[in-house]
PDB file of C-alpha atoms and ligand atoms in Angstrom:
ATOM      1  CA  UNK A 213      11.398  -4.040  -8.384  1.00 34.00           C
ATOM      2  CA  UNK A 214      13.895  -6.025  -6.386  1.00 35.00           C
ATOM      3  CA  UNK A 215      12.231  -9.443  -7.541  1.00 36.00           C
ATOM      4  CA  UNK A 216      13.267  -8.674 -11.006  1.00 35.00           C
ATOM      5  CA  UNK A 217      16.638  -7.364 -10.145  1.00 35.00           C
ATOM      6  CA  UNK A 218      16.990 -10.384  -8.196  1.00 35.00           C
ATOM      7  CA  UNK A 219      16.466 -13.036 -10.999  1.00 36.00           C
ATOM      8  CA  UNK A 220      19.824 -10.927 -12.437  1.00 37.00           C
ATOM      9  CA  UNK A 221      21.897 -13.092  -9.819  1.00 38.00           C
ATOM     10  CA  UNK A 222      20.776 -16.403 -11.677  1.00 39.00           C
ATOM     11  CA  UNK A 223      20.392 -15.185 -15.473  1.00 41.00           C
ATOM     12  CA  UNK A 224      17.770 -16.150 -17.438  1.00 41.00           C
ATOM     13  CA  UNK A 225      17.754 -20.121 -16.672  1.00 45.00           C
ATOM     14  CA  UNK A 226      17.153 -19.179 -12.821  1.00 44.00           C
ATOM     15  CA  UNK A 227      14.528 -16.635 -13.258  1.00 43.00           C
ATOM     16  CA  UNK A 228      12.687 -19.422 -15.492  1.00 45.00           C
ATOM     17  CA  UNK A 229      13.263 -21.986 -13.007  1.00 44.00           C
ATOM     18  CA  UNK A 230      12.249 -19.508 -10.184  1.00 45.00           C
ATOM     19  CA  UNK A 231       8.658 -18.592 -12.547  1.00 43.00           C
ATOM     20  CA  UNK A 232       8.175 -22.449 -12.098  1.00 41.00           C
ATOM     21  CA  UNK A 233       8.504 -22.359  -8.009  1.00 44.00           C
ATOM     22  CA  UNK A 234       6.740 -19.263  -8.251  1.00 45.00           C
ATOM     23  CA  UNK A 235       3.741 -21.468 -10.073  1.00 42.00           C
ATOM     24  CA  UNK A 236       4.070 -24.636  -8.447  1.00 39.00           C
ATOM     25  CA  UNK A 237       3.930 -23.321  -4.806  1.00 43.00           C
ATOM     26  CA  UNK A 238       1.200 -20.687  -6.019  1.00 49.00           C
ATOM     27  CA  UNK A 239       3.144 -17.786  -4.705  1.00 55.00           C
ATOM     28  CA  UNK A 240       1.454 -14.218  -4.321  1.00 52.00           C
ATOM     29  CA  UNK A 241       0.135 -13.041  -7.639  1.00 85.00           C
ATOM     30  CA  UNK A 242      -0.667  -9.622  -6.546  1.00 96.00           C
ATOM     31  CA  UNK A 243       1.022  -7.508  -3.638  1.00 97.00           C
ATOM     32  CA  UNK A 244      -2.352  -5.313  -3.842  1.00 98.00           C
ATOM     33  CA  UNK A 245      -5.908  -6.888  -2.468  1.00 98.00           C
ATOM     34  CA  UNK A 246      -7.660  -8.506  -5.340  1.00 98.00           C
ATOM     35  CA  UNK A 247     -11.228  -8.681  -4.206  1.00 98.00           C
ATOM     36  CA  UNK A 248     -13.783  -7.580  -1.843  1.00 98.00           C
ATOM     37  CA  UNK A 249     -16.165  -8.854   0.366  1.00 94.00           C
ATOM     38  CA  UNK A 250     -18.956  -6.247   1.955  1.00 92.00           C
ATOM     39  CA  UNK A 251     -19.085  -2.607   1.516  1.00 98.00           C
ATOM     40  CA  UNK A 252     -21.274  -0.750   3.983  1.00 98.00           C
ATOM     41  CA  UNK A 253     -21.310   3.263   2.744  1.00 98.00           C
ATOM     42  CA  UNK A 254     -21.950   4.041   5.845  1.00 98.00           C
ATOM     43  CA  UNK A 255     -24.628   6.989   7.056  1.00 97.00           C
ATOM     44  CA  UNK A 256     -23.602   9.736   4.717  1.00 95.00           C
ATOM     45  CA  UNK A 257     -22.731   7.795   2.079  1.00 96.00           C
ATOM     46  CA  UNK A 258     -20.589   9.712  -1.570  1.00 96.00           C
ATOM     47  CA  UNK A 259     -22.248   8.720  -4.466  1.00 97.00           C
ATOM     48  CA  UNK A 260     -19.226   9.745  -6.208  1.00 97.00           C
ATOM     49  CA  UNK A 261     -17.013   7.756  -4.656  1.00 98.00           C
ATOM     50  CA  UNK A 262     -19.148   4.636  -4.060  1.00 98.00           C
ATOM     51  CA  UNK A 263     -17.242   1.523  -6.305  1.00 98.00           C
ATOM     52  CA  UNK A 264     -15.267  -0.686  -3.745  1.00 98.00           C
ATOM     53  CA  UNK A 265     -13.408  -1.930  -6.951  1.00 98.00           C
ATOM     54  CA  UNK A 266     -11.367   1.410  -6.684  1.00 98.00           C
ATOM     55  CA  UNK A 267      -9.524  -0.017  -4.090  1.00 98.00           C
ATOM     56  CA  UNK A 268      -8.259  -2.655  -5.666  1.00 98.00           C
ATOM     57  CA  UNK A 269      -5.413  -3.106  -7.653  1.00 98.00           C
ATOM     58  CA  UNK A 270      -2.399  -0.508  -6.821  1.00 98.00           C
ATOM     59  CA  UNK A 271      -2.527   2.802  -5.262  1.00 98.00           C
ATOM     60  CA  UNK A 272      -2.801   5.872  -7.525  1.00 98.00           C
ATOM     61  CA  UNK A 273       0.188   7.309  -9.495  1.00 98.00           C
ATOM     62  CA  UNK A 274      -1.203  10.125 -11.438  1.00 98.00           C
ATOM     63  CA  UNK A 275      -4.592  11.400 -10.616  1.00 98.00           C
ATOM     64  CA  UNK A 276      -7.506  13.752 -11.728  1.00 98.00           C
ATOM     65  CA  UNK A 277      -7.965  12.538 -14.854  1.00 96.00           C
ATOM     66  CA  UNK A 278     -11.626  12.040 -14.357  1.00 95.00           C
ATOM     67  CA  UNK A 279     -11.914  16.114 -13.887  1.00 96.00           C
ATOM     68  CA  UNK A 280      -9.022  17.202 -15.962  1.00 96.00           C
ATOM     69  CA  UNK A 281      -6.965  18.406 -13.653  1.00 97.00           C
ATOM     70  CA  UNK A 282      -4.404  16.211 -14.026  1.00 98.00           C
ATOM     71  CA  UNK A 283      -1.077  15.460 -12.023  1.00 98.00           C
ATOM     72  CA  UNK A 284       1.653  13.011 -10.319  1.00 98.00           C
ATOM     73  CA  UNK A 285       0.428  12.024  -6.681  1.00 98.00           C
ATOM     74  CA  UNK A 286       2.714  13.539  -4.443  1.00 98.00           C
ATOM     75  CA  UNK A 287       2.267  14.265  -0.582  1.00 98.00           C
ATOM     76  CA  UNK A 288       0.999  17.745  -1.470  1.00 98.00           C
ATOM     77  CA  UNK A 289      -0.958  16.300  -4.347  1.00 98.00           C
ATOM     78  CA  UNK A 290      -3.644  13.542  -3.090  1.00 98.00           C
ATOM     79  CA  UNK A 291      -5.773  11.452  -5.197  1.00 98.00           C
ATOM     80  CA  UNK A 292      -9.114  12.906  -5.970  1.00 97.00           C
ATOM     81  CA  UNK A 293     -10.774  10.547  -9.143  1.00 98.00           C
ATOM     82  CA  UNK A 294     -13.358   8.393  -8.365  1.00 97.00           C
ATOM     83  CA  UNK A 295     -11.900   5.671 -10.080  1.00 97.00           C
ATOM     84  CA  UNK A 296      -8.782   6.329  -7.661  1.00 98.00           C
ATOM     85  CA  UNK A 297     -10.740   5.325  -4.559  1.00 98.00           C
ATOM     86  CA  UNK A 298     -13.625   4.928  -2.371  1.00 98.00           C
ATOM     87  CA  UNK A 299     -15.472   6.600   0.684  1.00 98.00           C
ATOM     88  CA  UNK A 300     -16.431   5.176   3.458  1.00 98.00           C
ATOM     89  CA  UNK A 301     -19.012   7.590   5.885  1.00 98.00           C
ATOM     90  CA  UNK A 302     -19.162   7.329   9.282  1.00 98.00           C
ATOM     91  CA  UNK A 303     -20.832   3.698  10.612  1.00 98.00           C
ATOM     92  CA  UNK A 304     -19.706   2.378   7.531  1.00 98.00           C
ATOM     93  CA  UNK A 305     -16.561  -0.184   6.282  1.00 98.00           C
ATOM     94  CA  UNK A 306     -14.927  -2.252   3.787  1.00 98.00           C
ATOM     95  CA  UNK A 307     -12.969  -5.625   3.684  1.00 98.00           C
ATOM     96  CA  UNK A 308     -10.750  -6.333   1.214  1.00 98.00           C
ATOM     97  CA  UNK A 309      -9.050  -9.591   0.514  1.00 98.00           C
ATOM     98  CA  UNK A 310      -5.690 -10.569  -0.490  1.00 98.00           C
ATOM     99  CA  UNK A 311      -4.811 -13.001  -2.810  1.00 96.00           C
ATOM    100  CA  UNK A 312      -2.294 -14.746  -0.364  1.00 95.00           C
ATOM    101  CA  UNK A 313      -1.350 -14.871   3.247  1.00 96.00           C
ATOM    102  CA  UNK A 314       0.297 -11.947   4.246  1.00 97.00           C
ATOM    103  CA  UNK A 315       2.807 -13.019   7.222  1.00 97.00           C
ATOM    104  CA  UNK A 316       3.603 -11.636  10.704  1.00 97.00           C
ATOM    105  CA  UNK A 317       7.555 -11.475   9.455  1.00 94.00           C
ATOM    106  CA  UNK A 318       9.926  -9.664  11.878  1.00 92.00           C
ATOM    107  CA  UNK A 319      12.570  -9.400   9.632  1.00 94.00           C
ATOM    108  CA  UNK A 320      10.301  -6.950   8.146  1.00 95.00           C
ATOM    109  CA  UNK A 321      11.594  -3.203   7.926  1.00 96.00           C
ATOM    110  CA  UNK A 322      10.105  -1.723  11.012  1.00 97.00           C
ATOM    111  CA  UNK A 323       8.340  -4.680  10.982  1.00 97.00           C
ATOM    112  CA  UNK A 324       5.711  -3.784   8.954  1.00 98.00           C
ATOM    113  CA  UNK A 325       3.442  -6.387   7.269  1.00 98.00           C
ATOM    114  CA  UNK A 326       1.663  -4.061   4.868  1.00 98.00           C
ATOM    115  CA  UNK A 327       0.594  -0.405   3.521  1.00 98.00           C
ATOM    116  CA  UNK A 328      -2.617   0.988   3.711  1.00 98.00           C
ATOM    117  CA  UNK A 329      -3.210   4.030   1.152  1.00 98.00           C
ATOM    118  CA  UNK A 330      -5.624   6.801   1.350  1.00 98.00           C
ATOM    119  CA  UNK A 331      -6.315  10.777  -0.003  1.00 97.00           C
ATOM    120  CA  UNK A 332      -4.654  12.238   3.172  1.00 97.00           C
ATOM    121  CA  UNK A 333      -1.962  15.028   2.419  1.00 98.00           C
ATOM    122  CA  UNK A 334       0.209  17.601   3.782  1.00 98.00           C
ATOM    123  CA  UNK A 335      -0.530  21.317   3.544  1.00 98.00           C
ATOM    124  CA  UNK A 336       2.221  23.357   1.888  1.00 97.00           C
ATOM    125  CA  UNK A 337       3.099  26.908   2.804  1.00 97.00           C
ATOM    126  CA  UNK A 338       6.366  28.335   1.816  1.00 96.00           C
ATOM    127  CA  UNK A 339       7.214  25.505   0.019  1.00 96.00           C
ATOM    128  CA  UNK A 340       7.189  22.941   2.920  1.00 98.00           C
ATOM    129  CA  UNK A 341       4.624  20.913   5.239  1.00 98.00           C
ATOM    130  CA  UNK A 342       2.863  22.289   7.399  1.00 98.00           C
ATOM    131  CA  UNK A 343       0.425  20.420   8.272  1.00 98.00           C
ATOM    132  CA  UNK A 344      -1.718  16.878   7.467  1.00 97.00           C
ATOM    133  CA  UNK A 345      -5.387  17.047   6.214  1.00 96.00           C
ATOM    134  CA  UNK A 346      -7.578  14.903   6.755  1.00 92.00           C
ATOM    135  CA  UNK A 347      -6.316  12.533   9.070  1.00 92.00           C
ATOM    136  CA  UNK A 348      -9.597  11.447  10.913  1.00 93.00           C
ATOM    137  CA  UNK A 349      -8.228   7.883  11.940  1.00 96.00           C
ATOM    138  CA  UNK A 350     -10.662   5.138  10.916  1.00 98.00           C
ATOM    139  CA  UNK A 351     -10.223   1.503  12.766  1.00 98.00           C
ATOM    140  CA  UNK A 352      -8.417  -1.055  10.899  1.00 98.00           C
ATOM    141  CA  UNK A 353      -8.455  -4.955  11.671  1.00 98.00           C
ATOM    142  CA  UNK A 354      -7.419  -7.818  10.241  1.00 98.00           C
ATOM    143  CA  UNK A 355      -8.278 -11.562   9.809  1.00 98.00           C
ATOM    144  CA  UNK A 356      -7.396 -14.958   8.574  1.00 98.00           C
ATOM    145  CA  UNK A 357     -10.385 -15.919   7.484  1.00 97.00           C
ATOM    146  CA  UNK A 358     -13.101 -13.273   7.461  1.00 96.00           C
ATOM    147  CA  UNK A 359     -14.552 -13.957  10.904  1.00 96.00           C
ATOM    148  CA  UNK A 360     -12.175 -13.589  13.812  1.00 98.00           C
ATOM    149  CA  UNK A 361     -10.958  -9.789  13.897  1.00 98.00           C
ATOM    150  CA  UNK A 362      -8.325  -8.394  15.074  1.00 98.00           C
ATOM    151  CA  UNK A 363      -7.589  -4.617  16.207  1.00 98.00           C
ATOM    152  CA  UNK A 364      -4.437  -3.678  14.468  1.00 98.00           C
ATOM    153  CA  UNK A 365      -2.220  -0.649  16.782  1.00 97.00           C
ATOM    154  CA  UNK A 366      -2.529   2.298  13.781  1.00 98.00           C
ATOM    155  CA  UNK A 367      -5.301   4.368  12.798  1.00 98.00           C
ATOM    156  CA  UNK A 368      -5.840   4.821   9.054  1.00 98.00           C
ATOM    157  CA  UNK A 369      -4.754   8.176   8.474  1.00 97.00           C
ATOM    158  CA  UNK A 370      -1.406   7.717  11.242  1.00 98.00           C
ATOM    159  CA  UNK A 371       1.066   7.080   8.050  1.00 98.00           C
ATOM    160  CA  UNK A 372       2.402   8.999   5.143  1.00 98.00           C
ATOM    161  CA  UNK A 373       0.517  10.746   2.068  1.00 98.00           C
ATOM    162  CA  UNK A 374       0.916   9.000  -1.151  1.00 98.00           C
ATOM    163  CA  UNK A 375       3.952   9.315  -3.326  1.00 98.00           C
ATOM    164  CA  UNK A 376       3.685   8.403  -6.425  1.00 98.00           C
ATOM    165  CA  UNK A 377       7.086   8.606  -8.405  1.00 98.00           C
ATOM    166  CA  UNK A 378      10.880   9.255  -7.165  1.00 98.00           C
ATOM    167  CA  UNK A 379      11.465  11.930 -10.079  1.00 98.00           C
ATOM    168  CA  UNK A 380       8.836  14.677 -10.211  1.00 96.00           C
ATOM    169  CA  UNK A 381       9.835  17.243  -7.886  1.00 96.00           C
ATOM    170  CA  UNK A 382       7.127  19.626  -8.773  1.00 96.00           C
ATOM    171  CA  UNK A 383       3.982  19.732  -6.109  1.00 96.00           C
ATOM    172  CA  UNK A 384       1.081  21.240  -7.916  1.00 96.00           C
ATOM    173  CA  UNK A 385      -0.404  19.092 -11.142  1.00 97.00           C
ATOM    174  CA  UNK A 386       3.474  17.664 -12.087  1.00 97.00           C
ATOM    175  CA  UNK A 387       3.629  15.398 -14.750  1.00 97.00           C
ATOM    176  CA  UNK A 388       4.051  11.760 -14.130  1.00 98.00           C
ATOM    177  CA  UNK A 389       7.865  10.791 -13.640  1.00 98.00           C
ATOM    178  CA  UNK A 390       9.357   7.996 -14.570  1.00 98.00           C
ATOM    179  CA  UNK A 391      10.472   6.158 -11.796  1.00 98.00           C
ATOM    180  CA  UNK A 392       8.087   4.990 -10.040  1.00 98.00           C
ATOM    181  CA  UNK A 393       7.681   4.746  -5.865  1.00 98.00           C
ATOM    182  CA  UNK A 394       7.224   1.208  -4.074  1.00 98.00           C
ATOM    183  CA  UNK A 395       4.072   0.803  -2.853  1.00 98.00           C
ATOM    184  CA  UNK A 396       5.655  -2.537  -0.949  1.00 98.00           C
ATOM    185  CA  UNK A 397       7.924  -0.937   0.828  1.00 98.00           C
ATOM    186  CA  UNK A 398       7.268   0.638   3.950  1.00 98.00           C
ATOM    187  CA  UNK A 399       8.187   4.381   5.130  1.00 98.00           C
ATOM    188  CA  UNK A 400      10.683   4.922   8.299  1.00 98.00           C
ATOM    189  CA  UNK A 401       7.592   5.630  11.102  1.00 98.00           C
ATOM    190  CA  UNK A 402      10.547   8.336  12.713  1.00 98.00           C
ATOM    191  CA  UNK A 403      10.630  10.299   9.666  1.00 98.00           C
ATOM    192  CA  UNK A 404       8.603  13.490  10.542  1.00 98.00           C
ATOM    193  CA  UNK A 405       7.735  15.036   7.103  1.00 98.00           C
ATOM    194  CA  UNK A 406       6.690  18.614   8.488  1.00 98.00           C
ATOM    195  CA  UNK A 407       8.744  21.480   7.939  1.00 98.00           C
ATOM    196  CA  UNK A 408      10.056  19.333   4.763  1.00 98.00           C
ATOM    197  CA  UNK A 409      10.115  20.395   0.981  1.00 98.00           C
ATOM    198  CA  UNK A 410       9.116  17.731  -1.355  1.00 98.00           C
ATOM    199  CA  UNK A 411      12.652  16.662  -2.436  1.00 98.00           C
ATOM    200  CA  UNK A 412      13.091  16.305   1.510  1.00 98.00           C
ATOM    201  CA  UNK A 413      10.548  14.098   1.768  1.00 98.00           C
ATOM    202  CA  UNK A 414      10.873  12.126  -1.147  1.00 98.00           C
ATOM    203  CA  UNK A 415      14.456  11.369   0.090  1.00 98.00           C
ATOM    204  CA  UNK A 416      13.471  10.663   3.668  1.00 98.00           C
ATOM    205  CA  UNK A 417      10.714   7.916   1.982  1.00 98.00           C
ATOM    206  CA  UNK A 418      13.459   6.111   0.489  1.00 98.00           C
ATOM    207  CA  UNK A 419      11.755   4.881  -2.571  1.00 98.00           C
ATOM    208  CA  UNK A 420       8.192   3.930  -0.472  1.00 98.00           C
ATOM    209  CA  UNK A 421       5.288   5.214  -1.668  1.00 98.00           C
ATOM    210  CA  UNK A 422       4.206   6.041   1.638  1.00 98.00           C
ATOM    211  CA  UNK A 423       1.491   5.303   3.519  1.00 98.00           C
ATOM    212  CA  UNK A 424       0.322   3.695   6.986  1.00 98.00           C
ATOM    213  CA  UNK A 425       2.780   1.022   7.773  1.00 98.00           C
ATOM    214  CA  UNK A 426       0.734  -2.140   9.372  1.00 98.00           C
ATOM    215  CA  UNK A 427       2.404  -4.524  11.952  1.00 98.00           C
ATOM    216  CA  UNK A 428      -0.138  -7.508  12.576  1.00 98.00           C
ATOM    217  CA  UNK A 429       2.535  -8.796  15.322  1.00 97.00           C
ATOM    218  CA  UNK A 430       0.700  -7.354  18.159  1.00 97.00           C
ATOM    219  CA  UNK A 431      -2.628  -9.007  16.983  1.00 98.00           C
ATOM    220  CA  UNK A 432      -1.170 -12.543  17.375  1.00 97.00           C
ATOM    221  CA  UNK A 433      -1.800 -13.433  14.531  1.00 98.00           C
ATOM    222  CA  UNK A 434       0.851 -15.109  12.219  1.00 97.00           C
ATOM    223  CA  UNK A 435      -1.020 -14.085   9.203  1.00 97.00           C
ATOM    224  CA  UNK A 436      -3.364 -12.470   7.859  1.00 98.00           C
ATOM    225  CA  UNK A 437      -5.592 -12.240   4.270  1.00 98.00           C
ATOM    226  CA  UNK A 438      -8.468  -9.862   4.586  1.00 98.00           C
ATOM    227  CA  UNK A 439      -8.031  -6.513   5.766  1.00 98.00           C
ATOM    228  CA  UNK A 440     -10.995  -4.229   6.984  1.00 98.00           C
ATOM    229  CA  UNK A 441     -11.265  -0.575   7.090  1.00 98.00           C
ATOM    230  CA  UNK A 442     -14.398   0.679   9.447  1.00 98.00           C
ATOM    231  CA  UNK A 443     -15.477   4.616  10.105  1.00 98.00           C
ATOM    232  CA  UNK A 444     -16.364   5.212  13.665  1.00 97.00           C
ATOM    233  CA  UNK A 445     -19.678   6.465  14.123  1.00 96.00           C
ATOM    234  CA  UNK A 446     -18.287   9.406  16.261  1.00 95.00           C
ATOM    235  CA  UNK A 447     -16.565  10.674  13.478  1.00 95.00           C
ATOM    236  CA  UNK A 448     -17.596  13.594  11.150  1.00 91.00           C
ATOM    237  CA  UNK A 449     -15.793  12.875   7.953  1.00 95.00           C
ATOM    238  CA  UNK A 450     -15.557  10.843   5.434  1.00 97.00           C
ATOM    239  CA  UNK A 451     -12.545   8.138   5.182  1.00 98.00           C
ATOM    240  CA  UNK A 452     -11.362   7.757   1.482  1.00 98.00           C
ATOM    241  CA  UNK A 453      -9.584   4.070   0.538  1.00 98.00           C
ATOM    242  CA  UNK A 454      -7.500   3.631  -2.099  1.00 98.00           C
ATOM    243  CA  UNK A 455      -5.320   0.679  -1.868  1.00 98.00           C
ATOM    244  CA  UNK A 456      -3.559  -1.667   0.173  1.00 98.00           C
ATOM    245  CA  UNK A 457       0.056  -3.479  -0.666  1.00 98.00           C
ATOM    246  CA  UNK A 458       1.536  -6.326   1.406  1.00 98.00           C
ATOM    247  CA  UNK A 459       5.227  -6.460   2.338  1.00 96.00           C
ATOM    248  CA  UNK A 460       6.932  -9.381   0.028  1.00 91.00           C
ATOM    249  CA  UNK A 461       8.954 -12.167   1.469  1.00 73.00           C
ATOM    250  CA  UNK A 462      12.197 -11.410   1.656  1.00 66.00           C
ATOM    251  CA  UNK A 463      14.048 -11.824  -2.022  1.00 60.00           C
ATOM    252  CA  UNK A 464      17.338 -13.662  -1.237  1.00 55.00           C
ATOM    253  CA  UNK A 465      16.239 -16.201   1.477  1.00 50.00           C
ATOM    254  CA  UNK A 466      14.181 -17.259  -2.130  1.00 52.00           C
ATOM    255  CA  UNK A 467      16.844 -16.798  -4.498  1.00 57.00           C
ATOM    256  CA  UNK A 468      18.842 -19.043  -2.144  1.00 53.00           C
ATOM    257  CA  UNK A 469      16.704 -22.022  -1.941  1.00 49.00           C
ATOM    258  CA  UNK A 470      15.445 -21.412  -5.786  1.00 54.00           C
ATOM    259  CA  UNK A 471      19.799 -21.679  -6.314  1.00 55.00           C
ATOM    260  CA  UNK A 472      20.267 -25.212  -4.395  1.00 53.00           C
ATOM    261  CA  UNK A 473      17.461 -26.367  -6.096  1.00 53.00           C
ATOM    262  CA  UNK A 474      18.540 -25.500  -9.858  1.00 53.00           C
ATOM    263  CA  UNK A 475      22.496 -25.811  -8.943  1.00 52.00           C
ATOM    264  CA  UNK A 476      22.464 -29.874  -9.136  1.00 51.00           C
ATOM    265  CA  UNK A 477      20.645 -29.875 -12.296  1.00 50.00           C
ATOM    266  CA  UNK A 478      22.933 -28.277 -14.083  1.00 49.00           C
ATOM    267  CA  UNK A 479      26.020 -29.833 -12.539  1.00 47.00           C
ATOM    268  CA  UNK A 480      24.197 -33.054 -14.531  1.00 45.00           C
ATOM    269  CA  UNK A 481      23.723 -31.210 -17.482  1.00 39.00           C
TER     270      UNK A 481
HETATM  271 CA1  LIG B 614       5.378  -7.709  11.459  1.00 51.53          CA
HETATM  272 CA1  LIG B 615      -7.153   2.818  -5.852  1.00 51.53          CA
END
C-alpha cells in the first residue's frame, strides 16, 4: 500500500514516529466501515444472504468457498458466498458506519471520496464484455451523524465490478494471485470496460479494485461517516452489498508534516 511504501522515505525511526501521530491524533483504523446501524431486509427478503456483518471489513478477493466453487473475484467472476455479502430486497436498506470522517477532498482522483462494492459483473462472450448484470441502481446517501441525509449523484450499481488481484488473468474460477487490487483507490469513471478482455480491463483499473466511485462534494457536506444503501420499492431485484472503502488522505502532505516534526529531534540528538 502506498502508506507503507511511504514510511520507506523516513526509515524505520519515521515510520515509528509516524505510528505515534497515527495514535495520538486517532487516525483512521480501518479504510472499510466497521459497524452497522439498522438493517431493514426489505419485502422479499434472502435468508441466505441476511448477516449485515458481511459487509464489513474489505471487499471480497476470492469467493465461493462456501459452495466449493472456488475462484479470484474478477469482473467476470462476482462474489457469490454469503459470508461475502448481503441482500437488500426492494423497500429495504442498510447503514454502515465508518470508523472516521471520511472528507469531501478535491485533490481526490476524480474526486472521489469512497468505493462502494457489490456482486455486479460483466457478461463475457468471445472473451470480452459485453454487457453488465445486474445493475438495478439502489439509492445511496450519506451523513455525518446518522440523521441528516444526503442524496449522493451515483446509483449503486453505476461503477465497476470487483477486481480482486492485479495477477490472475484467468476469468472463470482462477486461483487467487498474489498481488492484490486497491480497494482505496478509485477507477477512471471514462474507462468504458465493454468490448475489453480481462487483461484490458485490469490495465485500464490501474491497480483499483473497482467499484462505484462516491463524490460527497455535491451533497455539501465536508464529511461524511455513515453511509446508507436503500432498494427502491419500484425495483424488482435484489441489491447485494459487500463492502465499502474510503479514499485515504493524501500520503505525502503527512509524511511532510510527520518530517518537520521528527527532523528537530534528531538534529538534538
Ligand atoms: Ca470529493
Ligand atoms: Ca463483504
Amino acid at each position: 500500500m502506498a502508506r507503507v511504501s511511504g514510511f520507506g522515505v523516513l526509515g524505520i525511526r519515521g515510520a515509528a514516529a509516524a505510528g505515534v501521530l497515527v495514535a495520538a491524533f486517532g487516525a483512521q483504523a480501518s479504510p472499510y466501515a466497521t459497524g452497522w446501524l439498522g438493517y431493514n431486509p426489505g419485502s422479499n427478503p434472502n435468508a441466505t444472504y441476511a448477516d449485515p456483518n458481511s459487509a464489513l471489513g474489505s471487499p471480497t478477493r476470492f469467493t465461493g468457498v462456501q459452495f466449493n466453487y472456488e475462484g479470484a473475484v474478477n469482473p467476470f467472476f462476482a462474489p457469490f458466498d454469503p459470508q461475502d455479502m448481503v441482500a437488500i430486497s426492494p423497500g429495504g436498506s442498510l447503514t454502515l458506519s465508518f470508523d472516521h470522517n471520511v472528507y469531501n477532498r478535491p485533490e481526490n482522483p476524480f474526486g472521489i471520496d469512497f468505493n462502494v462494492f457489490g456482486n455486479w459483473f460483466y457478461q463475457e462472450v468471445g472473451g470480452v464484455a459485453v454487457s453488465k448484470y445486474g445493475a438495478i441502481g439502489g439509492k445511496i446517501e450519506v451523513s455525518k451523524d446518522g440523521s441528516d441525509w444526503r442524496t449522493v449523484q451515483v446509483q449503486f450499481t453505476d461503477g465497476f465490478a470487483t477486481l480482486g488481484y492485479v495477477d490472475t488473468f484467468i476469468t472463470d474460477r482462477a486461483p487467487a494471485g498474489n498481488i492484490p487490487t486497491d480497494f482505496t483507490k478509485a477507477v477512471d469513471p471514462s474507462l468504458n470496460p465493454m468490448g475489453k478482455t480481462l487483461a484490458q480491463i485490469i490495465a485500464g483499473y490501474n491497480g483499483s479494485g473497482g467499484g462505484t466511485g462516491v463524490d460527497i462534494d455535491s451533497t455539501g457536506l465536508d464529511f461524511i461517516r455513515f453511509v446508507r444503501l436503500s432498494n427502491p420499492e419500484t425495483n424488482t431485484g435484489n441489491l447485494y452489498l459487500d463492502g465499502i472503502a474510503a479514499i485515504p488522505t493524501p500520503v505525502t502532505a503527512s509524511l511532510f508534516v510527520i518530517a518537520s516534526i521528527i527532523a528537530p529531534r534528531r538534529r538534538r540528538a
